[in-house]
CSV table of C-alpha atoms in Angstrom, one decimal:
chain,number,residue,atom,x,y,z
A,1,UNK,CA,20.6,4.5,13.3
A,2,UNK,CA,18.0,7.3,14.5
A,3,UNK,CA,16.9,4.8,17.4
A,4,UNK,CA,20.1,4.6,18.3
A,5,UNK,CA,20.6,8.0,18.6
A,6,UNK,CA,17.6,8.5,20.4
A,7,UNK,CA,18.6,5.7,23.0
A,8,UNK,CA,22.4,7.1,23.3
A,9,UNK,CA,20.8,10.6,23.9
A,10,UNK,CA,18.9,9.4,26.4
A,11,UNK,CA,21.7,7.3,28.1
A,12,UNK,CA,23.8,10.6,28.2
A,13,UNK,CA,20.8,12.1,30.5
A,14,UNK,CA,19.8,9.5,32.9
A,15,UNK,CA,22.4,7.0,32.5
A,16,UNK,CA,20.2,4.0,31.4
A,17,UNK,CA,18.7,3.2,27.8
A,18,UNK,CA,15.0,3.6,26.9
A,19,UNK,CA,12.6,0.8,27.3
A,20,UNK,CA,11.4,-0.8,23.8
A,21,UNK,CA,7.8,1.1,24.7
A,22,UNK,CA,9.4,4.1,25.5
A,23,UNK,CA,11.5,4.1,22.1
A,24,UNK,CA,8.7,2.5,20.0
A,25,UNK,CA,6.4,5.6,21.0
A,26,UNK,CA,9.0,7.9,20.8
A,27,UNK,CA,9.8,6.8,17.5
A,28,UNK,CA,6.2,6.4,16.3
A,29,UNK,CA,5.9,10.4,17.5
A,30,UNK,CA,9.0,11.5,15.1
A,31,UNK,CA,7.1,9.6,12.2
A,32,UNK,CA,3.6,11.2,13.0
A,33,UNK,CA,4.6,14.3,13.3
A,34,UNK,CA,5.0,14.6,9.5
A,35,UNK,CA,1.3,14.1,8.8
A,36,UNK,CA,0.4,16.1,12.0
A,37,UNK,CA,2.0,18.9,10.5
A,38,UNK,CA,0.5,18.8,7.0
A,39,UNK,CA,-2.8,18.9,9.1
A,40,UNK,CA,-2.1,22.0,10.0
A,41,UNK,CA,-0.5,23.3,7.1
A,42,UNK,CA,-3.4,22.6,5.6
A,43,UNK,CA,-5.5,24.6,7.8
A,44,UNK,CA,-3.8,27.5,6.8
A,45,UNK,CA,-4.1,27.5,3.5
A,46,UNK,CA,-7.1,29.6,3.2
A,47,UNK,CA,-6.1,32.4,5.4
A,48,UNK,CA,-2.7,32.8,4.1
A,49,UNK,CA,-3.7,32.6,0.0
A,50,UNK,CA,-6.1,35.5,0.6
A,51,UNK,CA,-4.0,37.8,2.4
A,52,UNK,CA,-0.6,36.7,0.8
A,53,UNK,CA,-1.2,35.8,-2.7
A,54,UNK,CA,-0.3,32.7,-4.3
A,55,UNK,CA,3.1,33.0,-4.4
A,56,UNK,CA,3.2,35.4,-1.6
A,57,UNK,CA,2.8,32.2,0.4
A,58,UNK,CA,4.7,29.5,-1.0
A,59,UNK,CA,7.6,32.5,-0.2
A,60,UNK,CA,6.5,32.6,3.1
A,61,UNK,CA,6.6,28.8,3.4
A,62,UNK,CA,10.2,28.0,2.4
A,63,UNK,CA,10.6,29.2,6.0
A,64,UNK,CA,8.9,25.5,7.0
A,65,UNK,CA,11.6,24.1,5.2
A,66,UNK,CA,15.0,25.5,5.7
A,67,UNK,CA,14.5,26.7,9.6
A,68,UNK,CA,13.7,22.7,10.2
A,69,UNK,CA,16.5,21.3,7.6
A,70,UNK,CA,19.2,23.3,9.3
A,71,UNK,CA,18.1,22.6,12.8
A,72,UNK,CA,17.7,18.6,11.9
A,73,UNK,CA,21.6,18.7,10.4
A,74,UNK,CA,22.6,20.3,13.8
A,75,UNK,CA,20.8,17.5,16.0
A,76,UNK,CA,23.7,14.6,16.4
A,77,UNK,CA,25.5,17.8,17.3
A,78,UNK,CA,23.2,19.3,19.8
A,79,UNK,CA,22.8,15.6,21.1
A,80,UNK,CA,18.4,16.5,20.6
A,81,UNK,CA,16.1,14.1,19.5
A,82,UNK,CA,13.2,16.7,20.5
A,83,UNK,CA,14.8,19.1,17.3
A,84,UNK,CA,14.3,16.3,14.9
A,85,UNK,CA,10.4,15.7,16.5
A,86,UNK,CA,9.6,19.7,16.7
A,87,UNK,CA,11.6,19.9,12.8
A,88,UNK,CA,9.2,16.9,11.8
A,89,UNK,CA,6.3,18.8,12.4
A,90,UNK,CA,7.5,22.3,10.9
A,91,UNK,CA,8.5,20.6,7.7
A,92,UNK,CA,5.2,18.6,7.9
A,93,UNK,CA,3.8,22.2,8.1
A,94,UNK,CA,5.6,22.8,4.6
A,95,UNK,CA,4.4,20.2,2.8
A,96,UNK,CA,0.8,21.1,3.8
A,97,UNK,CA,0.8,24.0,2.4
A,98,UNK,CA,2.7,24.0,-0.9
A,99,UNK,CA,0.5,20.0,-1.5
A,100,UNK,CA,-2.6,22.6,-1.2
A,101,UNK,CA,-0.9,25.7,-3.1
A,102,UNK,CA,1.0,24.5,-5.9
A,103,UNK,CA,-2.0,22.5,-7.4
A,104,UNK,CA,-3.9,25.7,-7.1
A,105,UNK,CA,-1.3,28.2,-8.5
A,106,UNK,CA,-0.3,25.9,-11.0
A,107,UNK,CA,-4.3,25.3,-12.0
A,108,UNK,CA,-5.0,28.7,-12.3
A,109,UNK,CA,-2.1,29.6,-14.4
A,110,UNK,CA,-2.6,26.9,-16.6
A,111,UNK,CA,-4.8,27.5,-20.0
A,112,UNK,CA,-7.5,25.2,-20.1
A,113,UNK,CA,-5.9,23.1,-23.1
A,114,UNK,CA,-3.1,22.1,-20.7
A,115,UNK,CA,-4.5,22.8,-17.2
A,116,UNK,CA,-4.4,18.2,-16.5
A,117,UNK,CA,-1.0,17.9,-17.6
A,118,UNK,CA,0.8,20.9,-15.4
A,119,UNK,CA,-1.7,19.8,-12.7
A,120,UNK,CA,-0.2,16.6,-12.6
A,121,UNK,CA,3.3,17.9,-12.4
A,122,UNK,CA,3.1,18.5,-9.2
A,123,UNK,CA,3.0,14.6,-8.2
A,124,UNK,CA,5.7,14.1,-10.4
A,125,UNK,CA,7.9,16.6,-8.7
A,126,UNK,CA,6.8,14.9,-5.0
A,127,UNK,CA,8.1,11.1,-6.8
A,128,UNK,CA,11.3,12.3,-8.2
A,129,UNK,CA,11.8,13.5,-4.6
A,130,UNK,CA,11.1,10.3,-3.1
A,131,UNK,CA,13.6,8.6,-5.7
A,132,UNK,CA,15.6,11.0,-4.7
A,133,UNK,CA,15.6,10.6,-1.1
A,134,UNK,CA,15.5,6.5,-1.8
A,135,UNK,CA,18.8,7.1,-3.7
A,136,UNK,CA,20.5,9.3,-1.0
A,137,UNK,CA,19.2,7.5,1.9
A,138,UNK,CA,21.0,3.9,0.4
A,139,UNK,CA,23.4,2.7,3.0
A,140,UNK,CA,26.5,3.4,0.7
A,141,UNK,CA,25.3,7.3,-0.1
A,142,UNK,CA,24.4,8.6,3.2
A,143,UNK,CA,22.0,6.4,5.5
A,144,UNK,CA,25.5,6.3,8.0
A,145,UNK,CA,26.4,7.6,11.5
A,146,UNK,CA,28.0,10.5,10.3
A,147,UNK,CA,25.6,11.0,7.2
A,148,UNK,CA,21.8,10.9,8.3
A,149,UNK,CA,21.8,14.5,9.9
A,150,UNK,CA,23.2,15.5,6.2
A,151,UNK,CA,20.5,13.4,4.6
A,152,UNK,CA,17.9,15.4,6.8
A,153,UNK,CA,19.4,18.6,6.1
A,154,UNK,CA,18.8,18.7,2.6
A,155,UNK,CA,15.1,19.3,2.4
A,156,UNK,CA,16.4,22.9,2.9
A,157,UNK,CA,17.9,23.0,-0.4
A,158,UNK,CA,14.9,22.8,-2.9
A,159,UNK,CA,13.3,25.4,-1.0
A,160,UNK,CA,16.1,27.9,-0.7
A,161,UNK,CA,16.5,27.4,-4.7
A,162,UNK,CA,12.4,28.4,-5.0
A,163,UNK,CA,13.3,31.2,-2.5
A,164,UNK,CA,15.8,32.6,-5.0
A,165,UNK,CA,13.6,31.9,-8.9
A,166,UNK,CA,9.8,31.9,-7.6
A,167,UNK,CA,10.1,36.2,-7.0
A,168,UNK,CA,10.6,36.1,-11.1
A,169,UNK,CA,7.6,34.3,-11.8
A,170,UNK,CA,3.7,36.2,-11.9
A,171,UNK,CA,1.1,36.2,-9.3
A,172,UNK,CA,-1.7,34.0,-10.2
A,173,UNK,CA,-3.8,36.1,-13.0
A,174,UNK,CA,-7.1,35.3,-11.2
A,175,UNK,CA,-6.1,36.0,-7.7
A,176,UNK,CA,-5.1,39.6,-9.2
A,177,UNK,CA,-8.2,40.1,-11.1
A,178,UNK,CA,-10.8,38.8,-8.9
A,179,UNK,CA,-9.4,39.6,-5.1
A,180,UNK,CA,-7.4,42.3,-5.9
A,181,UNK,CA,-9.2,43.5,-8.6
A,182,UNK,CA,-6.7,45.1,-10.4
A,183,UNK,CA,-7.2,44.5,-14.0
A,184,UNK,CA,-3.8,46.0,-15.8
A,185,UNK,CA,-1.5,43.5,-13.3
A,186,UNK,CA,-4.0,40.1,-14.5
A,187,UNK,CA,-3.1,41.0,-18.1
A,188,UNK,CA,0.7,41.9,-17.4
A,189,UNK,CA,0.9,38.3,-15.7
A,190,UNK,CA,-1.4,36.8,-18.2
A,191,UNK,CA,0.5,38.0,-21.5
A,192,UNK,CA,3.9,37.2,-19.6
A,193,UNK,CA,2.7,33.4,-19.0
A,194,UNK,CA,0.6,32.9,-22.7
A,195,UNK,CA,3.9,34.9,-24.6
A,196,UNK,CA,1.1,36.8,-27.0
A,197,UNK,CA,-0.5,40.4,-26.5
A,198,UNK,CA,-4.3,39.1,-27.2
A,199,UNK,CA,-5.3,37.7,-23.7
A,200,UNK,CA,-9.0,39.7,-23.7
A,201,UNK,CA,-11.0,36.4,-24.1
A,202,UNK,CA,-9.5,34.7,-21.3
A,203,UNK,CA,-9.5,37.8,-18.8
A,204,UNK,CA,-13.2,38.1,-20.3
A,205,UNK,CA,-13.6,34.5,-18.6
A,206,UNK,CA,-12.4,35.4,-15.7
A,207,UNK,CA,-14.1,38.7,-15.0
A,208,UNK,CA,-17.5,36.4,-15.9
A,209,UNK,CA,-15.9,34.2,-13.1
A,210,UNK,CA,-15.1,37.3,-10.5
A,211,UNK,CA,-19.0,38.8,-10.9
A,212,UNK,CA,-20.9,35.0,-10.2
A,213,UNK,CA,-18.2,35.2,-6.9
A,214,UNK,CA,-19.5,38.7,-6.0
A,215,UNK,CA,-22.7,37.0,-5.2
A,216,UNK,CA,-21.2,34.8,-2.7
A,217,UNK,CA,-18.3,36.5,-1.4
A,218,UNK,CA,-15.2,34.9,0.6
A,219,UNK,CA,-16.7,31.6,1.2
A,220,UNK,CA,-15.1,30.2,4.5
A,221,UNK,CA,-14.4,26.5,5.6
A,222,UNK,CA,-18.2,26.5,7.9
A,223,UNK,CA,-20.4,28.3,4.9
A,224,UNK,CA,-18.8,25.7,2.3
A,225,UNK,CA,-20.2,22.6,4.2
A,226,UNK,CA,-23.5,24.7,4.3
A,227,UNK,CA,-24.0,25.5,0.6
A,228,UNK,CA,-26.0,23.3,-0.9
A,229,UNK,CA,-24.4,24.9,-4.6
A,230,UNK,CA,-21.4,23.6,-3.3
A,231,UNK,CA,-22.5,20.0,-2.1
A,232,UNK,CA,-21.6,17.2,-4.3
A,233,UNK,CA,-17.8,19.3,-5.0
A,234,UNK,CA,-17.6,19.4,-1.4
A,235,UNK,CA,-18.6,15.3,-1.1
A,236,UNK,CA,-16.1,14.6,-3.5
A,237,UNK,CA,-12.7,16.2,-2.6
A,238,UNK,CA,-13.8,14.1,0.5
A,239,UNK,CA,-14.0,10.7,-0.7
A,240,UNK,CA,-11.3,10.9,-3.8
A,241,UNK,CA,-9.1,12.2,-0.6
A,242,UNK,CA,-10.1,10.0,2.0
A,243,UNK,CA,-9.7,7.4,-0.9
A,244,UNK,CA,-6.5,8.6,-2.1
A,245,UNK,CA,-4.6,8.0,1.2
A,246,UNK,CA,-7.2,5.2,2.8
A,247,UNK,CA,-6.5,2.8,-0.2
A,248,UNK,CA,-3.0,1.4,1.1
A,249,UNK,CA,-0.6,2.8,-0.5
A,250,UNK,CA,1.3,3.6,2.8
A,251,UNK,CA,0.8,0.5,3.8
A,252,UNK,CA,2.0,-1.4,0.6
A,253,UNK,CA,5.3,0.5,1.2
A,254,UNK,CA,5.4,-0.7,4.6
A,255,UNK,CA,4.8,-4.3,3.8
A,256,UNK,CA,7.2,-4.5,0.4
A,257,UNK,CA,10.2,-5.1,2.1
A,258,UNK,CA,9.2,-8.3,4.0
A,259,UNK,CA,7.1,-9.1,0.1
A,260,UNK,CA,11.1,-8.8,-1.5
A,261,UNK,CA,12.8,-10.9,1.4
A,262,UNK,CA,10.0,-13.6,1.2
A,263,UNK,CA,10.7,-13.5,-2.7
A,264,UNK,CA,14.5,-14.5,-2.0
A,265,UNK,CA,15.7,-10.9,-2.2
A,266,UNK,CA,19.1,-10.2,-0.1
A,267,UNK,CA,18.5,-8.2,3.2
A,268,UNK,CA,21.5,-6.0,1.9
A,269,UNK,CA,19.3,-5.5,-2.1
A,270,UNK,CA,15.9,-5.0,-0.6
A,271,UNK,CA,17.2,-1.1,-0.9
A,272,UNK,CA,17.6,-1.2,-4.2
A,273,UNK,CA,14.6,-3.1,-4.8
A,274,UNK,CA,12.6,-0.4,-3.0
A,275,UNK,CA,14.7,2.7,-5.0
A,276,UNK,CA,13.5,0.5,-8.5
A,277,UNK,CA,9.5,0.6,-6.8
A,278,UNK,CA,10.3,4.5,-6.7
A,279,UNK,CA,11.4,4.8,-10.3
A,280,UNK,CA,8.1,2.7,-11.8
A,281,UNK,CA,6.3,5.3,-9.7
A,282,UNK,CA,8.2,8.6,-11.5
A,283,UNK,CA,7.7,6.8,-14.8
A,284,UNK,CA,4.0,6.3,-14.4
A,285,UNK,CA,3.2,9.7,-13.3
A,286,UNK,CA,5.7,11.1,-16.2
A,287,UNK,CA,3.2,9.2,-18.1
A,288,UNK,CA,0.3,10.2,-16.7
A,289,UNK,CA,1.5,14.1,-17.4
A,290,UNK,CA,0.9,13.4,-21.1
A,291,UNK,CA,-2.4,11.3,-20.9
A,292,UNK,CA,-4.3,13.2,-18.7
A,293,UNK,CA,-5.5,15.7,-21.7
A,294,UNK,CA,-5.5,12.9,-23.7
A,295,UNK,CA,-7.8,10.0,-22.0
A,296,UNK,CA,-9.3,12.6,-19.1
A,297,UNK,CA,-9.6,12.9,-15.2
A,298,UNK,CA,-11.9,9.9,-15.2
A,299,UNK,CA,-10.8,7.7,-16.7
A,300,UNK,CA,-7.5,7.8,-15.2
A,301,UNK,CA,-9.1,7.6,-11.4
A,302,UNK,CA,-11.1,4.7,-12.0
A,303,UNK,CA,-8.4,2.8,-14.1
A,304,UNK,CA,-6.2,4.0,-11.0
A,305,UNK,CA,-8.5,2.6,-8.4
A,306,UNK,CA,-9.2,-0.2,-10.0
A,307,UNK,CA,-6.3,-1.6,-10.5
A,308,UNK,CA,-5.4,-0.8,-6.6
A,309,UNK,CA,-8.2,-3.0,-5.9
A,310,UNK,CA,-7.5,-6.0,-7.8
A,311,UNK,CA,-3.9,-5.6,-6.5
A,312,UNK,CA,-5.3,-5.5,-3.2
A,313,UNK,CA,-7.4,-8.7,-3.6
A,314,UNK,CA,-4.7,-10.5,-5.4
A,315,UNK,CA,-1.6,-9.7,-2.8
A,316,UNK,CA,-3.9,-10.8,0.2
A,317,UNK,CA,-4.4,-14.4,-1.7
A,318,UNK,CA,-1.0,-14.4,-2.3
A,319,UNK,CA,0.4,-13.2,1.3
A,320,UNK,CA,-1.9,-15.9,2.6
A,321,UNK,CA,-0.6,-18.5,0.3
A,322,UNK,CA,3.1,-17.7,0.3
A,323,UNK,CA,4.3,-20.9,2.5
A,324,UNK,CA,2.4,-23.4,0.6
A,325,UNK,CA,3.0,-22.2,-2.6
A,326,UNK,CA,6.5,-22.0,-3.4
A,327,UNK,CA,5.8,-19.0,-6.7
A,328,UNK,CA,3.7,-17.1,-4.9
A,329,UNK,CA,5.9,-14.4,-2.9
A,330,UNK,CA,6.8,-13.3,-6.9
A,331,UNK,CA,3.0,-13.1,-7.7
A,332,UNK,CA,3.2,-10.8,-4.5
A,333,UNK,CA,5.8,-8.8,-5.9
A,334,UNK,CA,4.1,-8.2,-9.0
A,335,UNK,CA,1.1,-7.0,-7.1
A,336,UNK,CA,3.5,-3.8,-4.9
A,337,UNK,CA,4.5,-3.1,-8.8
A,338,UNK,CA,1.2,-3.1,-10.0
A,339,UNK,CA,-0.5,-1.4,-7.3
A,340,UNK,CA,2.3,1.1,-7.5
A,341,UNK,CA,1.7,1.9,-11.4
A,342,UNK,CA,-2.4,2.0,-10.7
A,343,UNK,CA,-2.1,4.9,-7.6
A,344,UNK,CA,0.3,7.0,-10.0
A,345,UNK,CA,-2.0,6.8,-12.7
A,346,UNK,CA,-5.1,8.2,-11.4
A,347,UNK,CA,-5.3,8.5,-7.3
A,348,UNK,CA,-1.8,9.8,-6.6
A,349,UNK,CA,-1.8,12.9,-9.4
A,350,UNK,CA,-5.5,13.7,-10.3
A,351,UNK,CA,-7.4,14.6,-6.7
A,352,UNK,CA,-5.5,17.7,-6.1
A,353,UNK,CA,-5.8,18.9,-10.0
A,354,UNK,CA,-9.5,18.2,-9.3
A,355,UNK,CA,-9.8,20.3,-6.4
A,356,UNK,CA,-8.3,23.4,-8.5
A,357,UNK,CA,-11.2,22.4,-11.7
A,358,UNK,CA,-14.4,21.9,-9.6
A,359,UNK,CA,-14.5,25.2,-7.4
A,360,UNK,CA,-14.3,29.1,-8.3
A,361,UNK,CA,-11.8,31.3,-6.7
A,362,UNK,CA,-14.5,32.3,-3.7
A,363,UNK,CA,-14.3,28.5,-2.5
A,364,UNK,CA,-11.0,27.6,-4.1
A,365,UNK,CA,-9.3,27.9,-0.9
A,366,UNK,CA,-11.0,26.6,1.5
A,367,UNK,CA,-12.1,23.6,-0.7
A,368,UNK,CA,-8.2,23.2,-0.5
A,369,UNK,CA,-8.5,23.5,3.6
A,370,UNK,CA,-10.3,20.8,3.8
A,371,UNK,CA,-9.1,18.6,0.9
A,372,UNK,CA,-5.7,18.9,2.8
A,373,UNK,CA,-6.8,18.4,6.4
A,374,UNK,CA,-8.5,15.1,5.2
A,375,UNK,CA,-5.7,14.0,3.5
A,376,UNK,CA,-3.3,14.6,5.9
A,377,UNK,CA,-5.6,13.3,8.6
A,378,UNK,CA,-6.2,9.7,6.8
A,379,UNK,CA,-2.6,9.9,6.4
A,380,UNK,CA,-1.9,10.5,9.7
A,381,UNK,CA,-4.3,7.2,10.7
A,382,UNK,CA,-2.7,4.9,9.0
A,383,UNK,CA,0.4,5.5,9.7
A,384,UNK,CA,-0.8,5.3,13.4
A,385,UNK,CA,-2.8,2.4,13.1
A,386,UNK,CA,-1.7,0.2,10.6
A,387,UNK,CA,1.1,-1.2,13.1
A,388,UNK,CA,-2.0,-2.5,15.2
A,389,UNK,CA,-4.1,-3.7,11.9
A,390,UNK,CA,-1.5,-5.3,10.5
A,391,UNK,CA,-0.9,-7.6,13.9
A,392,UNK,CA,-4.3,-7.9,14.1
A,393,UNK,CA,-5.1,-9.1,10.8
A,394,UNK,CA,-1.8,-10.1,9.3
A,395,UNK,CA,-2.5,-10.3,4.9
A,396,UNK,CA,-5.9,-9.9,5.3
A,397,UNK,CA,-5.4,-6.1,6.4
A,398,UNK,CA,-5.2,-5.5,2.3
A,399,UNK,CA,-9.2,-6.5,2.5
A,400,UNK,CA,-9.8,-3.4,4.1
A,401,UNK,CA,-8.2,-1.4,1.2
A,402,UNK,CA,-9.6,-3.1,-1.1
A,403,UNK,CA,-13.1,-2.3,-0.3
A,404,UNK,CA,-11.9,1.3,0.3
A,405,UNK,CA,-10.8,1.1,-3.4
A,406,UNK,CA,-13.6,-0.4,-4.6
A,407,UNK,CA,-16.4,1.9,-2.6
A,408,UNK,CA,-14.3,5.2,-4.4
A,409,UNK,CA,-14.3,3.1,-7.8
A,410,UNK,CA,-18.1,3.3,-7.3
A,411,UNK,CA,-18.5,6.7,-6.4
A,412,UNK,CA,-16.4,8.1,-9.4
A,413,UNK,CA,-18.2,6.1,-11.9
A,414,UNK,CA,-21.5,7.4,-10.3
A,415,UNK,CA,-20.9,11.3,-9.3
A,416,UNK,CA,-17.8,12.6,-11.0
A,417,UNK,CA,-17.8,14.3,-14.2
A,418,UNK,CA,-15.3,14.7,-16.9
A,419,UNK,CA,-13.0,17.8,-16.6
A,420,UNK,CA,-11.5,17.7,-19.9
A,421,UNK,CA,-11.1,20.9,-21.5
A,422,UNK,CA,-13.7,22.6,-19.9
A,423,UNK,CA,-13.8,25.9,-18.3
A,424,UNK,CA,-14.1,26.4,-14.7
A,425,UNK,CA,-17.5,27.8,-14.9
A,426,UNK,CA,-18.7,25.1,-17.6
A,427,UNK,CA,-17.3,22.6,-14.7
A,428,UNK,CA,-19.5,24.7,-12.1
A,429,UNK,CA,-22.6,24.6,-14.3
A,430,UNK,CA,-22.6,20.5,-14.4
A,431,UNK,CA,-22.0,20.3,-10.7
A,432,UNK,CA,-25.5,22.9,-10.3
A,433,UNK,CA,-27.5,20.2,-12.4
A,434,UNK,CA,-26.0,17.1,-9.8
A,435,UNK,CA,-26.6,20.1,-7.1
A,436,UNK,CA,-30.3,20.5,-8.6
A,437,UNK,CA,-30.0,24.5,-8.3
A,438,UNK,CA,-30.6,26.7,-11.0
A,439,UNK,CA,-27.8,29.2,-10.6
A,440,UNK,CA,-24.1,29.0,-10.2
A,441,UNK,CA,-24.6,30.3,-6.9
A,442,UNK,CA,-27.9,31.0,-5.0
A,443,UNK,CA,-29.4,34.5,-4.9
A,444,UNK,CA,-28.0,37.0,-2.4
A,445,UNK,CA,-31.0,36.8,-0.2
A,446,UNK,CA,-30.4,33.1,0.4
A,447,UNK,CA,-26.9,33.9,1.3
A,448,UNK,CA,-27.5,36.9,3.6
A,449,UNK,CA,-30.4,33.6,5.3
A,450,UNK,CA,-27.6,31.3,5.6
């Protein structure tokens, strides 16, 4: 319906429709310009959590998301496509920065006992709103003529109900305590969030936390890379986001709806089938909320990846064997069910928690910066790519993944430790053994060298 929009607006201005390249691209640009966005959302992260606060900024950022939603429900009207691609990229801009800031406002409000579980919330939030947007975008709700510019428009309406609740809620105890350095507000927002007078142990944790930052001071996105204190975190976010988004999981969404029409699904069910895909992904990760404390970070990422490999392996035997074997486009099935339930487990919820557990307040946000900027860059290539590997490669494309799932299986069993109840500075001590450095962070002098 959007194509066609794009072509009648086009029609209106020159008089002739677009050619399939010229719609194809333009299309493709729309899409991409999600991802693009979160790339540089993400690169904003850092600047705009020091000077703004935690909560400061995801204030500031509901602008990302109502500006674009209005101007998107006004496009049929305006007779633009170029709102809905410039919209794209300022809602894009949105979701990079609250993916980046609500794991670390949420992590740092959290007490350690429950720090997995609300750190996982945050995924589960993002796959209700996919249901949600599955459930309003079926063809008998509001994927119409007159109804897709609504469908678009209500992205606006989450973030003008955090506009009006978030402004009740305390600034991040930590970001008070050890950048603003003002003592009396951390306990305020501390006794407020724990509901008991007696917070002196954990604002005793976190002025130990604030005097091992002193040492290092703001730590930007070029020192990080070059502190070798900071190495194997740094390595980390890397791969388990490169893997996160690099393992297929945009790509088994692309590929499902053929897999349900090979299976004998009707053209005009494939919707619902799709909508069901999205509600085994919000029951995962409401199950994964719970768990997380109980079975660990882990744990959870390599069962996670693991399973997204053998899925991998299993639906390119089965893609390949689909016309000679009449059972195999339901073994297929399974495996988009089961690939589904392994990436909500572990690789969907637990990178961004990790982020927000591995690094001190110093390098918090700029760990973020560039945890986001690869995720949304990976995202960004497959979504640009895939097209090209898929007619390339045909079922075999899932090889790639696989591998990809398999190479981050290996690393996490290898290099990442267990967060589990651990303090952020008992997490920063293990990572200075991997680090082979005797301190938390290296002396002045060797800072002042670098």
């Amino acid at each position: 319906m959007m194509k066609d929009f794009y072509n009648e607006t086009y029609y209106g201005r020159h008089g002739e429709h677009m050619s399939e390249f010229q719609l194809t691209l333009l299309w493709s640009v729309s899409v991409s310009m999600f991802p693009f966005g979160g790339f540089i959302g993400s690169l904003l992260v850092g600047p705009l959590v020091n000077k703004l606060g935690r909560k400061g900024t995801l204030l500031f950022n509901n602008i990302f998301s109502i500006v674009p939603a209005i101007l998107m429900e006004c496009s049929q009207i305006a007779k633009s496509f170029e709102i809905i691609i410039i919209s794209r990229l300022l809602v894009g801009i949105c979701a990079g920065l609250s993916s980046n800031v609500v794991p670390m406002y949420l992590g740092e409000l959290s007490p350690k006992n429950l720090r997995g579980a609300i750190g996982v919330v945050p995924q589960l939030f993002i796959t209700i709103g996919i249901l949600v947007a599955q459930i309003f975008g079926l063809r008998s709700v509001l994927a119409t003529q007159e109804g897709w510019p609504v469908l678009l428009g209500l992205t606006g309406i989450p973030a003008a109900l955090q506009l009006l609740l978030l402004p009740f809620f305390p600034e991040s105890p930590r970001y008070l305590l050890t950048q603003k350095e003002d003592e009396a507000a951390a306990k305020r927002a501390l006794t407020r969030l724990r509901g008991w007078d007696d917070v002196e142990e954990e604002v005793e944790e976190i002025r130990k936390e604030a005097e091992a930052e002193k040492a290092a001071g703001c730590i930007s996105v070029p020192r990080l890379f070059r502190m070798k204190t900071l190495r194997w975190q740094l390595v980390s976010v890397i791969v388990l986001m490169g893997g996160q988004q690099l393992s297929g999981v945009n790509a088994i969404y692309y590929y499902a709806d053929e897999i349900y029409l090979r299976a004998g699904v009707e053209p005009a069910d494939v919707q619902y089938v799709t909508a069901g895909t999205g509600a085994v992904n919000v029951l995962i990760t409401f199950l994964a909320v719970f768990v997380v404390e109980v079975l660990g970070r882990r744990i959870l990422l390599l069962l996670g990846f693991s399973v997204c490999f053998v899925a991998c392996c299993v639906l390119t035997a089965a893609l390949v064997l689909q016309d000679t074997i009449t059972w195999m486009p339901y073994v297929s099935i399974v495996c988009v069910f089961s690939y589904v339930i392994g990436h909500a487990l572990g690789p969907s919820p637990i990178p961004a928690l990790f982020i927000t557990e591995i690094f001190l307040q110093a390098s918090r946000p700029s760990a973020f910066m560039v945890g986001g900027s690869v995720h949304w860059l990976c995202n960004f290539t497959v979504g640009l790519i895939f097209p090209f590997i898929q007619n390339g490669l045909g079922a075999y494309s899932f090889v790639i993944f696989a591998a990809i799932c398999l190479l981050t299986t290996i690393y996490i069993f290898l290099i990442v430790p267990e967060t589990k109840g651990r303090t952020f500075m008992e997490i920063n001590h293990i990572f200075a053994k991997k680090n082979k450095v005797p301190e938390v962070y290296p002396e002045k002098e060797e800072l002042e060298d670098l």
